[in-house]
Coordinates of C-alpha atoms in Angstrom, one line a residue:
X29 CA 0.0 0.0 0.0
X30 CA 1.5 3.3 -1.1
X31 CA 0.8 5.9 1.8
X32 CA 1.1 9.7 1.1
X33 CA 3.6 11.7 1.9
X34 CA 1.8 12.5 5.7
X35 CA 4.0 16.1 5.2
X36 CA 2.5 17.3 1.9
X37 CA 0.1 19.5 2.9
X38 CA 3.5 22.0 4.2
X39 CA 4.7 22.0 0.3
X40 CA 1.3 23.0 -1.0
X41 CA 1.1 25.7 1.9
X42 CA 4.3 27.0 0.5
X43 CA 3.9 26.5 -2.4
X44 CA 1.1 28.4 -2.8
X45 CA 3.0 31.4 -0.9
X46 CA 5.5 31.7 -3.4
X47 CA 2.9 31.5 -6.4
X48 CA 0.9 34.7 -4.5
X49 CA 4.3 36.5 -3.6
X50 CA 3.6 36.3 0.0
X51 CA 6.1 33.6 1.2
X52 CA 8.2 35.2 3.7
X53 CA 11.6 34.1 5.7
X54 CA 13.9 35.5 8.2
X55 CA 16.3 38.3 7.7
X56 CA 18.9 38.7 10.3
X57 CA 20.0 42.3 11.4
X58 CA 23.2 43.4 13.1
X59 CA 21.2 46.7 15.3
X60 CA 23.8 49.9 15.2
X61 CA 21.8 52.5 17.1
X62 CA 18.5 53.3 17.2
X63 CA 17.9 53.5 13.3
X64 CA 20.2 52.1 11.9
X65 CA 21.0 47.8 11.3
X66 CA 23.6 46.0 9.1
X67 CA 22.6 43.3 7.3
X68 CA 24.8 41.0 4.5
X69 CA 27.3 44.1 4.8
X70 CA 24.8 46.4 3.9
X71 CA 23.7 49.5 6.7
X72 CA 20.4 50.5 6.6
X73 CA 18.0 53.2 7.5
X74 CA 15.3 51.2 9.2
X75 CA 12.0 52.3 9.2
X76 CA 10.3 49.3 10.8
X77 CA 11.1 48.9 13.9
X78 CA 8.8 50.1 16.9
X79 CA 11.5 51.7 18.8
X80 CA 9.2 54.9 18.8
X81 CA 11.4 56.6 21.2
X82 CA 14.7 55.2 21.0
X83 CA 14.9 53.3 24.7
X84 CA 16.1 50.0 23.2
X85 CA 19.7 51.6 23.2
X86 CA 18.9 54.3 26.3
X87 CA 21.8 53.9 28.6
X88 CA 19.7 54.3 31.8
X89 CA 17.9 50.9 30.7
X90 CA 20.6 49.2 29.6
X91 CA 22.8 50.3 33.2
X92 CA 19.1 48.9 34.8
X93 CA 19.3 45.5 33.0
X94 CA 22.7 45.1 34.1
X95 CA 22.1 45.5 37.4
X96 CA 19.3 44.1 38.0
X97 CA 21.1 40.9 36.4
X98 CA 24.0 41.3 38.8
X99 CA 21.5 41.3 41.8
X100 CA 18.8 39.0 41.0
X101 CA 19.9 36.9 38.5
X102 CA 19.7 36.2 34.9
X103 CA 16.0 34.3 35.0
X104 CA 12.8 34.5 37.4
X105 CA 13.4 30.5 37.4
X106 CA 9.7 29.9 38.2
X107 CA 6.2 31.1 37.4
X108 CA 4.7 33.8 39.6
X109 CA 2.5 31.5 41.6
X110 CA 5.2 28.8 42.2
X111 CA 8.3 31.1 43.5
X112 CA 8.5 33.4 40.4
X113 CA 7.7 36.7 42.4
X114 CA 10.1 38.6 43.1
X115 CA 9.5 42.1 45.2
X116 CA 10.2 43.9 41.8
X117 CA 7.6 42.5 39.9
X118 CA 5.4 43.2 42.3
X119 CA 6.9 46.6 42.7
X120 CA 6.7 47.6 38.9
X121 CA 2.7 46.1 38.6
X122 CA 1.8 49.2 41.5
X123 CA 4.0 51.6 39.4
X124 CA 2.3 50.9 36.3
X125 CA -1.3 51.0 38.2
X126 CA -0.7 54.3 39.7
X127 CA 1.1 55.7 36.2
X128 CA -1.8 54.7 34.5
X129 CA -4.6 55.6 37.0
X130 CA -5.7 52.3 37.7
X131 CA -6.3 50.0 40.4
X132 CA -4.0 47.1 39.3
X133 CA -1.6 45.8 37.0
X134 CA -0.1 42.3 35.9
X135 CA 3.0 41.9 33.9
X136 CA 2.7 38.9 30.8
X137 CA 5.3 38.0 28.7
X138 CA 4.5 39.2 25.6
X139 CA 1.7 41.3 23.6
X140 CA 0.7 38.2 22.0
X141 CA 0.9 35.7 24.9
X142 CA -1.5 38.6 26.9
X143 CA -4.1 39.0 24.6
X144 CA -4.4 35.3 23.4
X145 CA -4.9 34.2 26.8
X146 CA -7.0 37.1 29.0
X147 CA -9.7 36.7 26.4
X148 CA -9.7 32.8 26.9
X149 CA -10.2 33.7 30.1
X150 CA -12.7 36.4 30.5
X151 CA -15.3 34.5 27.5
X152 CA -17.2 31.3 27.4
X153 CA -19.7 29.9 25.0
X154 CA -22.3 31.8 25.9
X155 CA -20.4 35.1 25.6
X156 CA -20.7 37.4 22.5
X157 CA -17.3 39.3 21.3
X158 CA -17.6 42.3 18.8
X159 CA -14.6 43.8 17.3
X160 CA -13.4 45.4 14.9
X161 CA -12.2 44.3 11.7
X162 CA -9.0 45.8 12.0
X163 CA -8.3 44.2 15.4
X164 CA -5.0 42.2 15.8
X165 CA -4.4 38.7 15.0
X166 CA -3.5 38.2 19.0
X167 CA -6.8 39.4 19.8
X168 CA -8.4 37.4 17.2
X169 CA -6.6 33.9 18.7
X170 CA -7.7 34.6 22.3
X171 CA -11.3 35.2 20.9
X172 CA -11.0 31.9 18.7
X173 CA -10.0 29.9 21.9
X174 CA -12.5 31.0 23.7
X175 CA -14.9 29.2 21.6
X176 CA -17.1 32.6 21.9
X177 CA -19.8 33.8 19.4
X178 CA -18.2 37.1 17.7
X179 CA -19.1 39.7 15.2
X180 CA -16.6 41.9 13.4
X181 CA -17.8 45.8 12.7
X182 CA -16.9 47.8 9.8
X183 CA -13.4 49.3 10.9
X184 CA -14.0 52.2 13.7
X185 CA -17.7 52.2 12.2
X186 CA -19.3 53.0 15.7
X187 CA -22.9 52.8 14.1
X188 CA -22.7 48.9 13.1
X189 CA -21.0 48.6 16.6
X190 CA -24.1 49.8 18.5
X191 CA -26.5 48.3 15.5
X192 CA -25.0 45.0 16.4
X193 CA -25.2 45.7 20.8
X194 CA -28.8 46.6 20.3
X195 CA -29.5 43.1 18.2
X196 CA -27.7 41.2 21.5
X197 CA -30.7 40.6 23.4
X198 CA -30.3 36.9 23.7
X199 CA -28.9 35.7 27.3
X200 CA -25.6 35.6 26.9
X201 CA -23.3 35.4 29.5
X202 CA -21.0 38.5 28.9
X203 CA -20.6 40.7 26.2
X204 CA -16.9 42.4 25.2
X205 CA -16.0 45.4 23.0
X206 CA -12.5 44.5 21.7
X207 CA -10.7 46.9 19.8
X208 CA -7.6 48.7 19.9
X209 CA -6.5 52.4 20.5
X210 CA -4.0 52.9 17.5
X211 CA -4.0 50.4 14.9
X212 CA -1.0 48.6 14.1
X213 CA -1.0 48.5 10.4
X214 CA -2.9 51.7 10.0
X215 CA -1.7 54.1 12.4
X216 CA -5.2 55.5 13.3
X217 CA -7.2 55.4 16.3
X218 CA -10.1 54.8 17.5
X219 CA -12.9 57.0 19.2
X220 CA -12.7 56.4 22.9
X221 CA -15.3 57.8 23.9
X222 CA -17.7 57.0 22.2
X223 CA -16.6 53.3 22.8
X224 CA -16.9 54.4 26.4
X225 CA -20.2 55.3 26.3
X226 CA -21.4 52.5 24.3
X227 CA -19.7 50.0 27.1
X228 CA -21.7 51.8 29.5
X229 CA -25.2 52.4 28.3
X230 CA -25.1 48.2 26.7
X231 CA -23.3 47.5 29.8
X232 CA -20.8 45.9 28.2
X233 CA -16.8 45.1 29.1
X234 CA -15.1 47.2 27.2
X235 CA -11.5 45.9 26.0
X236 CA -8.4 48.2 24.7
X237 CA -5.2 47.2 23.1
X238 CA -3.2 50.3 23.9
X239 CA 0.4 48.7 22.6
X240 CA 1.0 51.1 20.0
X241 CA -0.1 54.1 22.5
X242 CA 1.9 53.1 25.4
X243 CA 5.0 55.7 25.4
X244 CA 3.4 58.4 22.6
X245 CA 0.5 59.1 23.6
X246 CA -1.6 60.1 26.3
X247 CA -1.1 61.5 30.3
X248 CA 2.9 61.4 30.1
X249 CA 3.0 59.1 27.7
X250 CA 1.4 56.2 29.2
X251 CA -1.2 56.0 26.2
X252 CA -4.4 57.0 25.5
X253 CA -6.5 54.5 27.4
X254 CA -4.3 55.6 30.3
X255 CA -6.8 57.5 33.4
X256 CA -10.0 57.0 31.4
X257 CA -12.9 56.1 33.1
X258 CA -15.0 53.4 31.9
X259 CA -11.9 51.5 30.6
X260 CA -12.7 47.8 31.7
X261 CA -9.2 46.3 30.5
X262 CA -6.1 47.5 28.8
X263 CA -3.0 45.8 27.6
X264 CA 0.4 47.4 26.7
X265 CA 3.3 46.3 25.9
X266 CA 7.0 47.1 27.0
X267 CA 9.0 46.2 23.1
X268 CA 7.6 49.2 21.4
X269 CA 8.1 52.6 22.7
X270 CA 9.4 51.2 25.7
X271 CA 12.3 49.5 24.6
X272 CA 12.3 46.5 26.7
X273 CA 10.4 43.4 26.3
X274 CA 6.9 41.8 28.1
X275 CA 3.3 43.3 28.1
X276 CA 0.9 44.3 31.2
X277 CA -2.9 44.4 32.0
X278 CA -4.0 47.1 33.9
X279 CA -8.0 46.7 35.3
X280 CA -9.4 47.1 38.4
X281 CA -8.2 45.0 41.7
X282 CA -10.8 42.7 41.5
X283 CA -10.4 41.8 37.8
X284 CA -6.5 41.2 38.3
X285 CA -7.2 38.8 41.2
X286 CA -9.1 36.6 38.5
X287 CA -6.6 37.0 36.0
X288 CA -4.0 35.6 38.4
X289 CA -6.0 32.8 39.1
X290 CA -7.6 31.8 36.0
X291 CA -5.7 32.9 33.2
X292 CA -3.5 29.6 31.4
X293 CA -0.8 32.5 30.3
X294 CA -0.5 34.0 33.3
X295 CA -0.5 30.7 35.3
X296 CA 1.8 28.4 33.3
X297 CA 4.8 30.5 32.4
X298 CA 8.0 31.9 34.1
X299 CA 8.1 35.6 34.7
X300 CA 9.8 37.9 33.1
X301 CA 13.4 37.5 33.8
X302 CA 15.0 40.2 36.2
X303 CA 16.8 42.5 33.2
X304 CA 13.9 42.4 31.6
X305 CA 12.2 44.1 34.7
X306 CA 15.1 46.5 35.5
X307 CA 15.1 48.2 31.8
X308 CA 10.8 48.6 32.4
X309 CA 11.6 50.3 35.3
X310 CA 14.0 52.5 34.0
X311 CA 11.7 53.3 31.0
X312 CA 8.7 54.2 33.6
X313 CA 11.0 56.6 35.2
X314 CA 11.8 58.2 32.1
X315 CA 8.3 58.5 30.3
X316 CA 7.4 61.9 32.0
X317 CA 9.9 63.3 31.0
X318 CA 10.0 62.6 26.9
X319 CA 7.6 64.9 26.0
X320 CA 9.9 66.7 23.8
X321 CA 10.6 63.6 22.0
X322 CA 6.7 62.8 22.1
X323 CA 6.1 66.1 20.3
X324 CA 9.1 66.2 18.0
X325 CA 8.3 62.3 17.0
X326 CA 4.2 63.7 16.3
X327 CA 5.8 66.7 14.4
X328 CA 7.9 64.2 12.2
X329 CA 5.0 61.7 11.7
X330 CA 2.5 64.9 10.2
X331 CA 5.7 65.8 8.0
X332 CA 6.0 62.8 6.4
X333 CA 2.0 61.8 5.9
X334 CA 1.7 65.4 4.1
X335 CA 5.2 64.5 1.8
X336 CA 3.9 61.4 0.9
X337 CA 0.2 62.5 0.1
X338 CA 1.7 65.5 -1.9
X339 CA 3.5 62.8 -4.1
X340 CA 0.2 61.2 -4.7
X341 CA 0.3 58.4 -1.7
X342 CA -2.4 56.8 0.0
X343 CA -1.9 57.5 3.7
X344 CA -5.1 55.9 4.9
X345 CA -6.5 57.3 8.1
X346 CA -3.0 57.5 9.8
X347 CA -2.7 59.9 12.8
X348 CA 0.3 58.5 14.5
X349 CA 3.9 57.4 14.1
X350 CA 2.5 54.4 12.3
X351 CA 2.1 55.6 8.5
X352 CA 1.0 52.8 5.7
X353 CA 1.8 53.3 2.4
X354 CA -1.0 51.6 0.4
X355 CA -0.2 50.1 -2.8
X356 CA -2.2 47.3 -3.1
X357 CA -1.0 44.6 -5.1
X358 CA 1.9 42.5 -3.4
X359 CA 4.1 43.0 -6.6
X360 CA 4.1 46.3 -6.1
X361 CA 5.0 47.0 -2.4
X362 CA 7.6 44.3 -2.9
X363 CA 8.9 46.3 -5.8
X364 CA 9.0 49.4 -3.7
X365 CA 10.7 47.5 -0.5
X366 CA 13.4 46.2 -2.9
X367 CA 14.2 49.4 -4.5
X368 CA 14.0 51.0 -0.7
X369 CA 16.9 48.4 0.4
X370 CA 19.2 48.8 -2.9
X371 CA 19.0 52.7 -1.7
X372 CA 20.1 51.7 1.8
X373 CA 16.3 52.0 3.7
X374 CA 14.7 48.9 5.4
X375 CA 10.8 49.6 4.6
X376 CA 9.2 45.8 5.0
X377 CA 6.5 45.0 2.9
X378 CA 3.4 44.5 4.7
X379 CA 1.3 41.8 2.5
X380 CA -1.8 39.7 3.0
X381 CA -2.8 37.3 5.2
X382 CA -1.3 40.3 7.6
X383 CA -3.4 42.5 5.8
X384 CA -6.6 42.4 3.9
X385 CA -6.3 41.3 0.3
X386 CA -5.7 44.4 -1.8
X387 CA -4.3 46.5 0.5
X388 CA -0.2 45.6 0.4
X389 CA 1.3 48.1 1.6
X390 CA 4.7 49.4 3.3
X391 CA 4.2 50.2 6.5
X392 CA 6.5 53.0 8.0
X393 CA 7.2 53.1 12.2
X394 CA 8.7 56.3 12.2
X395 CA 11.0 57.0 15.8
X396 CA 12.1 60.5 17.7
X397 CA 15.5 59.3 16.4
X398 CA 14.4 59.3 13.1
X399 CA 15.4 62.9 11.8
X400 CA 14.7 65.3 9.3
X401 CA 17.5 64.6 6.7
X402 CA 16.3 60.5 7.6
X403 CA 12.9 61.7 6.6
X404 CA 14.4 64.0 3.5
X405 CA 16.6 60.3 2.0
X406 CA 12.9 58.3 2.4
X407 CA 11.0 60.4 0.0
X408 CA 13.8 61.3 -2.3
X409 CA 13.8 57.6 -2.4
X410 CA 10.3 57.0 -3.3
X411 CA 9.7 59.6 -5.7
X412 CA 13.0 58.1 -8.0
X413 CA 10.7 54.8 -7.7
X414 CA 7.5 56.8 -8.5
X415 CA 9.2 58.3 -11.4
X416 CA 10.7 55.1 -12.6
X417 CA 7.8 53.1 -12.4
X418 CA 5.5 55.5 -14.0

């Protein structure tokens, strides 16, 4: 009997990656500073990294990581209910609560690792989810597990939100509002308050990704979910603006006490590793007083979106550092990537199943490092492409 191959369905995946242009691989990167990596020989300008404020390479966090190494170790060695606690975990979760005007925090290991696994925890089957289209795909994994019902609104379309709350009259358990504050492959935000108010009068639990926010925006940076009222749950994360690594819920005392003791992601892994917590630390101290660097980065981003759009761009909605370049077709934006690296820029393509089909595009994560000559090479650079290709 002649079996099949019981590993074929991998070569057809790729396969059909390759045929669509959308199979990807890893590209190692030697980082030089804050904008700038090596790779094959080659430096690059980078302008996709999420280093919004330049803190990966801050000496006050790197001195933090080293001592905190030097007096607690390289690793936590155990989850936080086993012995995995240290006093400055604990320490950081009531910094980031009172920095954020909140009751409690909880440090996770990751962005991902949160959202996948607090929404596990917080649905059931008979809970409804409704998010928007636009959400992340680590939102969309902790909805999926869950085993929840869920609707997806029109993207920021606050009308279908509410259409769809008022059709919720069957008994379900819980209903959630998931969404996020700025949108990682658009760069534009949603409208708190009216999500706020829509949590409130359908009594609803309302549930922010704030990772692109944390640093840039809001009360001293801490993003804009940050002291608002109404807020059920919000997640950050610590390898964006903050330069570290790790992610955080911040919700009211009583939530965080269910979270530790039912949430599989919060239960089953070691904590974050003492470096790790010194370099937070050092980057919580810091936030107030970036506002310069908030302002110059906000400055930068409005510069570029209007450069862009002058040459005849798509921008979409973008109001942030985060600024798509929507070209639709994956030939395209891979075109424009390549001719980006051959002129010394790293601009990734950004291509479906990460985004919608039809909307390729490069995405540009712009940083308060990035300056205005960096700015001045990018569009040079894009309107020799423009010109060639038209």
């Amino acid at each position: 009997m002649v079996q099949n191959d019981k590993f074929t369905f991998i070569e057809s995946a790729l396969t059909e990656r390759v045929q669509s242009q959308r199979l990807r691989s890893l590209q190692p990167l030697q980082p030089i500073d804050v904008v700038h990596v090596a790779r094959s020989g080659q430096v690059l300008l980078n302008f996709s990294s999420n280093d919004y404020l330049g803190l990966s390479k801050h000496p006050t966090l790197i001195a933090a990581a080293q001592q905190y190494t030097e007096q607690y170790g390289t690793g936590a060695t155990a989850s936080r209910l086993v012995s995995g606690t240290y006093e400055i975990h604990q320490n950081l979760e009531e910094k980031l609560a009172l920095a954020c005007g909140r009751e409690a925090a909880l440090l996770f290991n990751s962005g991902f690792q949160a959202n996948s696994t607090i929404l596990a925890a917080l649905l059931d089957r008979q809970s409804l989810v409704l998010c928007d289209r636009y959400v992340h795909n680590s939102l969309l994994q902790g909805i999926l597990a869950s085993g929840a019902r869920f609707k997806r609104y029109a993207h920021n379309d606050l009308h279908q939100l509410e259409a769809a709350l008022q059709q919720a009259q069957q008994n379900y358990s819980r209903i959630l509002i998931v969404t996020e504050t700025v949108f990682s492959m658009d760069g534009d935000c949603s409208d708190l308050d009216g999500l706020i108010d829509l949590a409130e009068r359908y009594d609803a639990i309302l549930y922010l990704d704030d990772a692109h926010a944390v640093g840039v925006l809001g009360q001293a940076g801490m993003g804009l979910a940050a002291h608002r009222a109404g807020v059920d749950l919000v997640v950050g994360t610590f390898g964006k603006a903050f330069g570290a690594f790790g992610a955080f819920v911040t919700c009211s005392r009583k939530l965080c006490d269910y979270l530790i003791n039912c949430c599989p992601g919060f239960i089953y892994t070691t904590a974050l590793p003492p470096a790790v917590i010194g370099a937070i630390e050092a980057a919580l101290l810091l936030m107030p007083t970036l506002e310069s660097e908030r302002q110059f980065l906000r400055q930068q981003s409005n510069r570029l979106r209007t450069e862009l759009q002058a040459l005849g761009y798509d921008t979409g909605a973008s109001s942030s550092q985060i600024i798509p370049v929507l070209l639709g077709t994956e030939e395209k934006t891979l075109s424009l990537s390549r001719w980006l690296d051959k002129q010394g820029i790293l601009a990734t393509a950004i291509r479906p199943p990460t985004v919608a089909a039809g909307t390729a595009r490069i995405r540009l994560a712009l940083s308060s490092c990035h300056t205005p000559e960096h700015l001045d090479s990018l569009v040079a650079a894009i309107c020799i492409w423009d010109n060639i290709n038209h």
